[in-house]
Amino acid sequence: MTKVRKAPTDLRSHRWFGVNDLRAFGHRSRIAQMGYSRSDYAGKPVIAIINTWSDINPCHSHFRARAEEVKRGVWQAGGFPLEMPAISLSEPFQKPTTMLYRNLLAMETEELLRSYPVDGCVLLGGCDKTTPALIMGALSMNLPAIFVPAGPMLRGDFKGKFLGSGSDTWKYWAELRAGNITEQDWQGVEEGIARAPGHCMTMGTASTMTSAAEAIGLTLPGAASIPAADSRHAQMATLSGKRVVEMVWEDVCPRDIVDARAIDNAVTTVLALGGSTNAIVHLIALARRAGVPLDLARFDALARRTPVLANIRPSGKYLMEDFFYAGGLRGLLTRLGDLVDVKAPTVNGRTLGQNLEGAEVYHDDVIRPRDNPLVERDGLAVLRGNLAPDGAVIKPAAMELHLQRHIGRAVVFRDYNDLAARIDEPALDIDKDSVIVLQSSGPQGAPGMPEWGQLPIPKKLLQQGVRDMVRISDARMSGTSYGACVLHVAPESHVGGPLALVRDGDLIELDVAGRRIELMVGAAELAARRAAWTPPAARYSRGFGALYLKHVTQADKGCDFDFLEDGAATSDPEIH
Ligand code: FES
């Protein structure tokens, strides 16, 4: 990717500031209004710092400081930094789900970069959907870009035990419902589980996607594993600001980096981390933005050869802080050896392999060697069958082994409210072998495909000691969750997928090794049920929700908007 080094007059921002006309006068006078003189910006790359900080996002609470540190690097390298806020997508607070708004942040990122005098950008994100959204937008606009991951928060703490985001919430909630811990204990968990800035520190969607961003080549080496509270995180932010200025002169753009090799490296990394199933939806969307074909079959093929090496919750034992001290993602990538393509380029101008030189693993139980993996293979598995003609996914590493081959009676809930109302009814006809089915929780049905997929186990079964059951939905599942949860069933029930036709008492077969999910009902009966099925009403009639419902694709296609997928680049605006 040898390109001619840019001259100042080649800069995109030159059209706003460098020409001598009335419009440029307006632009320069308004920059002067903010206290900058011509020498601060003339002939320099303008670097947008797209900041997803917000008072409502605890995972990004350090981003005001990080933006200043990025600016310091930009100034030092001879650039002109401009911070631009973008929608924060705070996972714990936004309803019905941040996933409804991932594409909105992607659009906002793309349009901020397009409509303003920007030559390059630094993307500040990390809380679940922010990583894919920022990268999707940056890929579509294709200006030089570096991603600065938020970094994981420190380990949680309760009575001398480490707590993991999400995973321990579900665990202690189940213990509370079973009567094994007190309300006071539960409050202690609440106070200690999130005690520092940064994203969830289990291998949830945030850790998975920031690691994928590094494996793709869009961060500085080692960036994704540094805890947010570590001073080296601030140093990384400054170095990212320095580097992006040089990338502008070199004209190194995201599409120069995100190719089929990079996407395979990201998928392999996600699998070796025992990463979140959400990464499937996000990486497919991201790859399609870059014009790289990626489908569920590729995930399954790579899963069959990739061992899970990271011993991190929810699949394993440790947390992201331990992972960092053990050598971090560079350590893990070194252990993957020939499973990753080390010739893939990265944002610092070096190949992935060059960036791994000198990387070591300091704790063999946290980052396992290839000959002693946490799980031999199949960190994720793609299922197909008459219940999911376009695919469904499951995380075999995070489920009880005896459920991997299972036939059980369906207990069907028509939507989330129905589930919440009836799951704990003492009279509910359900036992440990039943298969819990939730409908209307997909991209259109919920809408937004929320993380409802770890369906609750009925209280009466919890009290009997049951901790895992086969559960099926068209929802997603938090990366911090675990269990025999079949997710992302496509097509979803709301648009008439076969999941909509399941009834109480139907037999369902799950065969993870055979990659099958079958509704054991005859074709004639299914045809009769389909003839009687009526499509539910759309959930939104106006606003962003209506736009979303009209254009969102199904889970196997990445849930992007159909009009945002790869296509001819939109031209820059005229400067009038
Ligand atoms: Fe932000 Fe988990 S809530 S990453």
PDB file of N, CA and C and ligand atoms in Angstrom, residues 57 59 91-92 126-128 199-200 206, ligand 1:
ATOM      1  N   ASN A  57     -22.602   7.355  30.755  1.00  0.00           N
ATOM      2  CA  ASN A  57     -21.850   6.153  30.371  1.00  0.00           C
ATOM      3  C   ASN A  57     -20.654   5.910  31.302  1.00  0.00           C
ATOM      4  N   CYS A  59     -18.673   3.442  31.545  1.00  0.00           N
ATOM      5  CA  CYS A  59     -17.536   2.783  30.889  1.00  0.00           C
ATOM      6  C   CYS A  59     -16.617   3.798  30.206  1.00  0.00           C
ATOM      7  N   GLU A  91     -24.450   1.027  27.593  1.00  0.00           N
ATOM      8  CA  GLU A  91     -25.073  -0.301  27.687  1.00  0.00           C
ATOM      9  C   GLU A  91     -25.980  -0.469  28.910  1.00  0.00           C
ATOM     10  N   PRO A  92     -25.587  -0.002  30.098  1.00  0.00           N
ATOM     11  CA  PRO A  92     -26.432  -0.307  31.255  1.00  0.00           C
ATOM     12  C   PRO A  92     -27.740   0.484  31.294  1.00  0.00           C
ATOM     13  N   GLY A 126     -15.637   1.844  23.394  1.00  0.00           N
ATOM     14  CA  GLY A 126     -15.326   0.613  24.113  1.00  0.00           C
ATOM     15  C   GLY A 126     -16.561  -0.071  24.651  1.00  0.00           C
ATOM     16  N   CYS A 127     -17.482   0.702  25.238  1.00  0.00           N
ATOM     17  CA  CYS A 127     -18.716   0.085  25.730  1.00  0.00           C
ATOM     18  C   CYS A 127     -19.416  -0.568  24.531  1.00  0.00           C
ATOM     19  N   ASP A 128     -19.830  -1.776  24.719  1.00  0.00           N
ATOM     20  CA  ASP A 128     -20.259  -2.726  23.689  1.00  0.00           C
ATOM     21  C   ASP A 128     -20.413  -2.234  22.240  1.00  0.00           C
ATOM     22  N   HIS A 199     -14.598  -0.367  30.592  1.00  0.00           N
ATOM     23  CA  HIS A 199     -15.693  -1.242  30.183  1.00  0.00           C
ATOM     24  C   HIS A 199     -15.680  -2.540  30.989  1.00  0.00           C
ATOM     25  N   CYS A 200     -16.703  -3.362  30.810  1.00  0.00           N
ATOM     26  CA  CYS A 200     -16.827  -4.627  31.550  1.00  0.00           C
ATOM     27  C   CYS A 200     -15.524  -5.426  31.423  1.00  0.00           C
ATOM     28  N   ALA A 206     -17.635  -5.932  25.049  1.00  0.00           N
ATOM     29  CA  ALA A 206     -16.664  -4.834  25.001  1.00  0.00           C
ATOM     30  C   ALA A 206     -15.247  -5.363  24.847  1.00  0.00           C
TER      31      ALA A 206
HETATM   32 FE1  FES B   1     -20.235  -0.775  29.111  1.00  0.00          FE
HETATM   33 FE2  FES B   1     -20.410  -3.484  29.798  1.00  0.00          FE
HETATM   34  S1  FES B   1     -21.676  -1.812  30.354  1.00  0.00           S
HETATM   35  S2  FES B   1     -19.039  -2.471  28.483  1.00  0.00           S
END
